[in-house]
Structure formats: structure tokens, C-alpha cells
């Protein structure tokens, strides 16, 4: 088996508008932030990058670096996850990145292993899908080879990650064919999502987060 060079990336450059401006990665459950929880899951990677925008203060950036992140700031502003993915693939030293978001605290090492096991030098993207063929573009692996596609998308002002995947040489893994739960790919997007999570933790202390 060919061992390919893969780094990890957490996207944290969003507007957080649906969370009333609160930075989702800094929300806490059991006295640990989502960002810290995700970083623990990614600790097998030699490089862990954090994609940020220019809204973070110098003190915040220094704190992220002290946590062990390599920071990559968005080149293109306000174009969603595609901008962070582009800047990070352009600037990372690895050929591939496992990419997740700061509001996805449920990802597991098993998710990552399943994706990596399907990675091949001729594959540009490895992504999960569900039984309805819906793609999950975050918690996926992307190659630097998709950079020209992203550049074309930015030029056309078209930013949907599903389009990027479909234009690439991709492999999709039906989550129904694995032993992972669909919940591991879910986001905490709104205050209601966050409140619901806290209630679940309160009444189900064994919940894995």
C-alpha cells in the first residue's frame, strides 16, 4: 500500500452569523472547546492547520499557535469554506488535507481512517455520502490537484463544494456501508443546535463528545 502524505485542516473562518456572531469553534461542552476536542481527534497528524479570517486578534492568533496550530489566513474573503480550502491547499506542505470544520465536534479517528484507507494517488477527493447520495464535503480528504478547479470556480463566483467534488476525480463512501454514525458528520450551526447538544449531554452523560 502506498502511504500518502496527509495533513489536517480545521476551517474556522466563517461569519458565525447563524450563531449570533459567536465563534463556533470556541463554544464549550464539558469545559472543553469544540476546537480543542477536534484537535484531540486529529493528533495523529504531523501537521494540523487552522484556516482563519482577518477578524481574529493578534492575541487570539498567538493562542492558536500556542495550541499547536499552523495558521493559514484566507486569501479570498467572504466566499465561505471554499476560500479556506483554497488558501490551505495552496499553502500546506502536504499533497492532501483531511478537512473538517470547527463546528463538527463529533468527528472520530475512525472517520478519518475510513477515508484514508480509500485514498489513492489517482484520487483527488474522498468524501462520505448517505443512502440518498447526499455528499458531505467537510470531513473529507482533498488533494492539491483540485486547486485549478477552485481557481476557476472563484473566477466564476461559484462557491459550492458539491460542484468542486463532482468536477474532481472523487471517491464517495456510503456511510451505510461503514460502522460510523451519521451524527459524526453533523454541524452545530445555531444556538438551538447548541442548546440541544447541551441537553443531550445533560441527560446522556455517556454521549461521546
Short mmCIF file of C-alpha atoms in Angstrom, two decimals:
data_model
loop_
_atom_site.label_atom_id
_atom_site.label_comp_id
_atom_site.label_asym_id
_atom_site.label_seq_id
_atom_site.Cartn_x
_atom_site.Cartn_y
_atom_site.Cartn_z
CA UNK A 1 0.00 0.00 0.00
CA UNK A 2 1.27 3.48 -0.88
CA UNK A 3 1.49 5.75 2.16
CA UNK A 4 0.43 9.23 1.12
CA UNK A 5 1.29 12.47 2.88
CA UNK A 6 -1.85 13.85 4.54
CA UNK A 7 -2.20 16.86 6.82
CA UNK A 8 -5.29 18.03 8.72
CA UNK A 9 -7.22 21.27 8.45
CA UNK A 10 -9.92 22.84 10.61
CA UNK A 11 -11.94 25.60 8.96
CA UNK A 12 -12.65 28.46 11.38
CA UNK A 13 -13.01 31.49 9.14
CA UNK A 14 -16.78 31.66 8.87
CA UNK A 15 -19.06 34.58 9.68
CA UNK A 16 -20.80 32.69 12.54
CA UNK A 17 -23.94 34.64 11.62
CA UNK A 18 -26.29 31.78 12.48
CA UNK A 19 -24.61 31.52 15.90
CA UNK A 20 -25.32 35.21 16.59
CA UNK A 21 -21.69 36.10 15.93
CA UNK A 22 -20.23 33.67 18.50
CA UNK A 23 -17.21 31.81 17.15
CA UNK A 24 -18.44 28.23 16.92
CA UNK A 25 -15.04 26.66 17.46
CA UNK A 26 -14.79 28.37 20.86
CA UNK A 27 -18.12 27.06 22.16
CA UNK A 28 -17.66 24.72 25.11
CA UNK A 29 -19.01 21.36 26.16
CA UNK A 30 -17.74 19.81 29.40
CA UNK A 31 -15.24 22.65 29.81
CA UNK A 32 -13.52 21.95 26.51
CA UNK A 33 -13.99 23.95 23.33
CA UNK A 34 -15.07 22.37 20.07
CA UNK A 35 -11.68 23.39 18.69
CA UNK A 36 -9.79 21.57 21.46
CA UNK A 37 -11.98 18.49 21.07
CA UNK A 38 -11.41 18.33 17.31
CA UNK A 39 -7.67 18.86 17.74
CA UNK A 40 -7.53 15.85 20.07
CA UNK A 41 -9.15 13.76 17.34
CA UNK A 42 -6.56 14.99 14.82
CA UNK A 43 -3.49 14.41 17.00
CA UNK A 44 -2.16 11.60 14.79
CA UNK A 45 -1.44 14.12 12.00
CA UNK A 46 2.02 15.68 11.97
CA UNK A 47 0.55 18.97 10.68
CA UNK A 48 -2.71 20.49 11.90
CA UNK A 49 -3.67 23.69 10.12
CA UNK A 50 -6.27 26.23 11.23
CA UNK A 51 -7.94 28.26 8.50
CA UNK A 52 -8.90 31.71 9.80
CA UNK A 53 -10.06 35.07 8.53
CA UNK A 54 -8.75 38.53 9.38
CA UNK A 55 -11.28 39.07 12.17
CA UNK A 56 -9.19 37.34 14.84
CA UNK A 57 -6.98 39.50 17.06
CA UNK A 58 -3.22 39.07 17.31
CA UNK A 59 -3.66 37.64 20.82
CA UNK A 60 -6.14 35.06 19.53
CA UNK A 61 -3.77 34.08 16.73
CA UNK A 62 -0.91 33.66 19.19
CA UNK A 63 -3.13 31.50 21.39
CA UNK A 64 -4.00 29.27 18.44
CA UNK A 65 -0.30 28.91 17.61
CA UNK A 66 0.47 28.01 21.23
CA UNK A 67 -2.16 25.27 20.93
CA UNK A 68 -0.06 23.78 18.12
CA UNK A 69 -1.93 25.02 15.05
CA UNK A 70 -0.27 26.28 11.91
CA UNK A 71 -2.39 29.27 10.86
CA UNK A 72 -3.46 29.94 7.29
CA UNK A 73 -5.39 33.14 6.62
CA UNK A 74 -7.93 33.39 3.83
CA UNK A 75 -6.65 34.87 0.59
CA UNK A 76 -10.19 35.41 -0.70
CA UNK A 77 -12.61 36.90 1.81
CA UNK A 78 -16.27 36.12 2.33
CA UNK A 79 -16.60 33.18 -0.08
CA UNK A 80 -17.33 30.51 2.50
CA UNK A 81 -15.49 27.22 3.07
CA UNK A 82 -14.13 27.20 -0.48
CA UNK A 83 -11.89 30.16 0.35
CA UNK A 84 -10.35 28.43 3.36
CA UNK A 85 -9.86 25.21 1.44
CA UNK A 86 -8.17 27.06 -1.41
CA UNK A 87 -5.78 29.04 0.81
CA UNK A 88 -4.91 25.96 2.85
CA UNK A 89 -4.27 23.60 -0.07
CA UNK A 90 -2.16 26.31 -1.67
CA UNK A 91 -0.02 26.85 1.43
CA UNK A 92 0.19 23.45 3.13
CA UNK A 93 3.27 21.29 2.62
CA UNK A 94 1.31 18.05 2.19
CA UNK A 95 -0.29 16.86 -1.04
CA UNK A 96 -3.56 16.01 0.73
CA UNK A 97 -5.59 17.52 3.57
CA UNK A 98 -8.26 15.94 5.72
CA UNK A 99 -10.64 18.88 6.08
CA UNK A 100 -13.24 19.41 8.75
CA UNK A 101 -14.98 22.43 10.29
CA UNK A 102 -14.78 23.93 13.77
CA UNK A 103 -18.49 23.23 14.32
CA UNK A 104 -18.12 19.47 13.79
CA UNK A 105 -17.12 18.20 17.25
CA UNK A 106 -18.33 14.64 16.66
CA UNK A 107 -15.72 13.51 14.12
CA UNK A 108 -13.77 10.42 15.14
CA UNK A 109 -10.47 8.82 14.32
CA UNK A 110 -12.45 6.04 12.69
CA UNK A 111 -13.99 8.53 10.25
CA UNK A 112 -10.50 9.61 9.26
CA UNK A 113 -9.17 6.06 8.95
CA UNK A 114 -12.01 5.02 6.65
CA UNK A 115 -11.33 8.00 4.37
CA UNK A 116 -7.56 7.45 4.36
CA UNK A 117 -7.99 3.77 3.54
CA UNK A 118 -9.72 4.76 0.29
CA UNK A 119 -7.15 7.37 -0.67
CA UNK A 120 -5.03 6.70 -3.73
CA UNK A 121 -2.55 8.77 -5.72
CA UNK A 122 -5.06 8.90 -8.59
CA UNK A 123 -7.89 10.16 -6.37
CA UNK A 124 -8.42 13.89 -5.80
CA UNK A 125 -11.21 13.78 -3.19
CA UNK A 126 -12.53 11.15 -0.79
CA UNK A 127 -15.92 12.02 0.67
CA UNK A 128 -18.77 10.43 2.60
CA UNK A 129 -22.31 10.20 1.26
CA UNK A 130 -25.57 8.93 2.75
CA UNK A 131 -28.10 6.46 1.40
CA UNK A 132 -29.76 9.28 -0.57
CA UNK A 133 -26.42 10.04 -2.25
CA UNK A 134 -26.05 13.35 -0.40
CA UNK A 135 -22.38 14.31 -0.22
CA UNK A 136 -20.71 15.51 2.99
CA UNK A 137 -17.97 17.84 1.71
CA UNK A 138 -16.49 18.52 5.15
CA UNK A 139 -14.89 15.63 6.99
CA UNK A 140 -13.35 14.69 3.64
CA UNK A 141 -9.91 14.50 2.03
CA UNK A 142 -8.84 16.86 -0.75
CA UNK A 143 -5.74 16.90 -2.96
CA UNK A 144 -3.80 19.92 -4.20
CA UNK A 145 -4.84 18.73 -7.65
CA UNK A 146 -8.23 20.39 -7.16
CA UNK A 147 -6.65 23.85 -6.97
CA UNK A 148 -7.20 24.66 -10.68
CA UNK A 149 -10.88 23.74 -10.33
CA UNK A 150 -11.22 26.04 -7.31
CA UNK A 151 -9.49 28.88 -9.16
CA UNK A 152 -11.97 28.52 -12.00
CA UNK A 153 -14.88 28.47 -9.53
CA UNK A 154 -13.64 31.63 -7.79
CA UNK A 155 -13.25 33.34 -11.14
CA UNK A 156 -16.88 32.47 -11.93
CA UNK A 157 -18.02 33.38 -8.39
CA UNK A 158 -19.42 29.90 -7.86
CA UNK A 159 -18.56 28.55 -4.43
CA UNK A 160 -20.48 25.29 -3.85
CA UNK A 161 -18.29 22.48 -2.54
CA UNK A 162 -20.55 19.86 -4.15
CA UNK A 163 -19.61 21.30 -7.55
CA UNK A 164 -15.90 21.08 -6.69
CA UNK A 165 -16.26 17.43 -5.72
CA UNK A 166 -18.24 16.48 -8.80
CA UNK A 167 -15.69 18.17 -11.07
CA UNK A 168 -12.82 16.27 -9.45
CA UNK A 169 -11.71 12.65 -9.59
CA UNK A 170 -13.55 11.65 -6.42
CA UNK A 171 -14.44 8.55 -4.45
CA UNK A 172 -17.56 8.52 -2.30
CA UNK A 173 -18.08 6.23 0.66
CA UNK A 174 -21.66 5.38 1.59
CA UNK A 175 -21.83 5.76 5.34
CA UNK A 176 -24.36 2.91 5.38
CA UNK A 177 -21.52 0.60 4.36
CA UNK A 178 -19.38 1.60 7.35
CA UNK A 179 -19.64 1.29 11.12
CA UNK A 180 -19.70 5.04 11.75
CA UNK A 181 -22.79 7.01 12.69
CA UNK A 182 -24.22 9.76 10.52
CA UNK A 183 -24.19 12.08 13.54
CA UNK A 184 -20.39 12.25 13.36
CA UNK A 185 -20.79 14.36 10.21
CA UNK A 186 -23.26 16.84 11.72
CA UNK A 187 -22.65 20.52 12.45
CA UNK A 188 -23.61 22.71 15.39
CA UNK A 189 -24.80 25.70 13.38
CA UNK A 190 -27.30 27.58 15.54
CA UNK A 191 -27.97 28.42 19.21
CA UNK A 192 -30.79 25.87 19.04
CA UNK A 193 -28.35 23.17 17.88
CA UNK A 194 -26.01 24.10 20.73
CA UNK A 195 -28.78 24.09 23.33
CA UNK A 196 -29.98 20.71 22.05
CA UNK A 197 -26.46 19.29 22.35
CA UNK A 198 -26.12 20.54 25.92
CA UNK A 199 -29.46 18.93 26.80
CA UNK A 200 -28.37 15.61 25.29
CA UNK A 201 -25.14 15.73 27.28
CA UNK A 202 -27.07 16.59 30.43
CA UNK A 203 -29.43 13.62 30.12
CA UNK A 204 -26.99 11.24 28.45
CA UNK A 205 -23.61 11.70 30.18
CA UNK A 206 -22.06 8.87 28.16
CA UNK A 207 -22.51 10.79 24.89
CA UNK A 208 -19.15 10.77 23.11
CA UNK A 209 -18.05 14.38 22.97
#
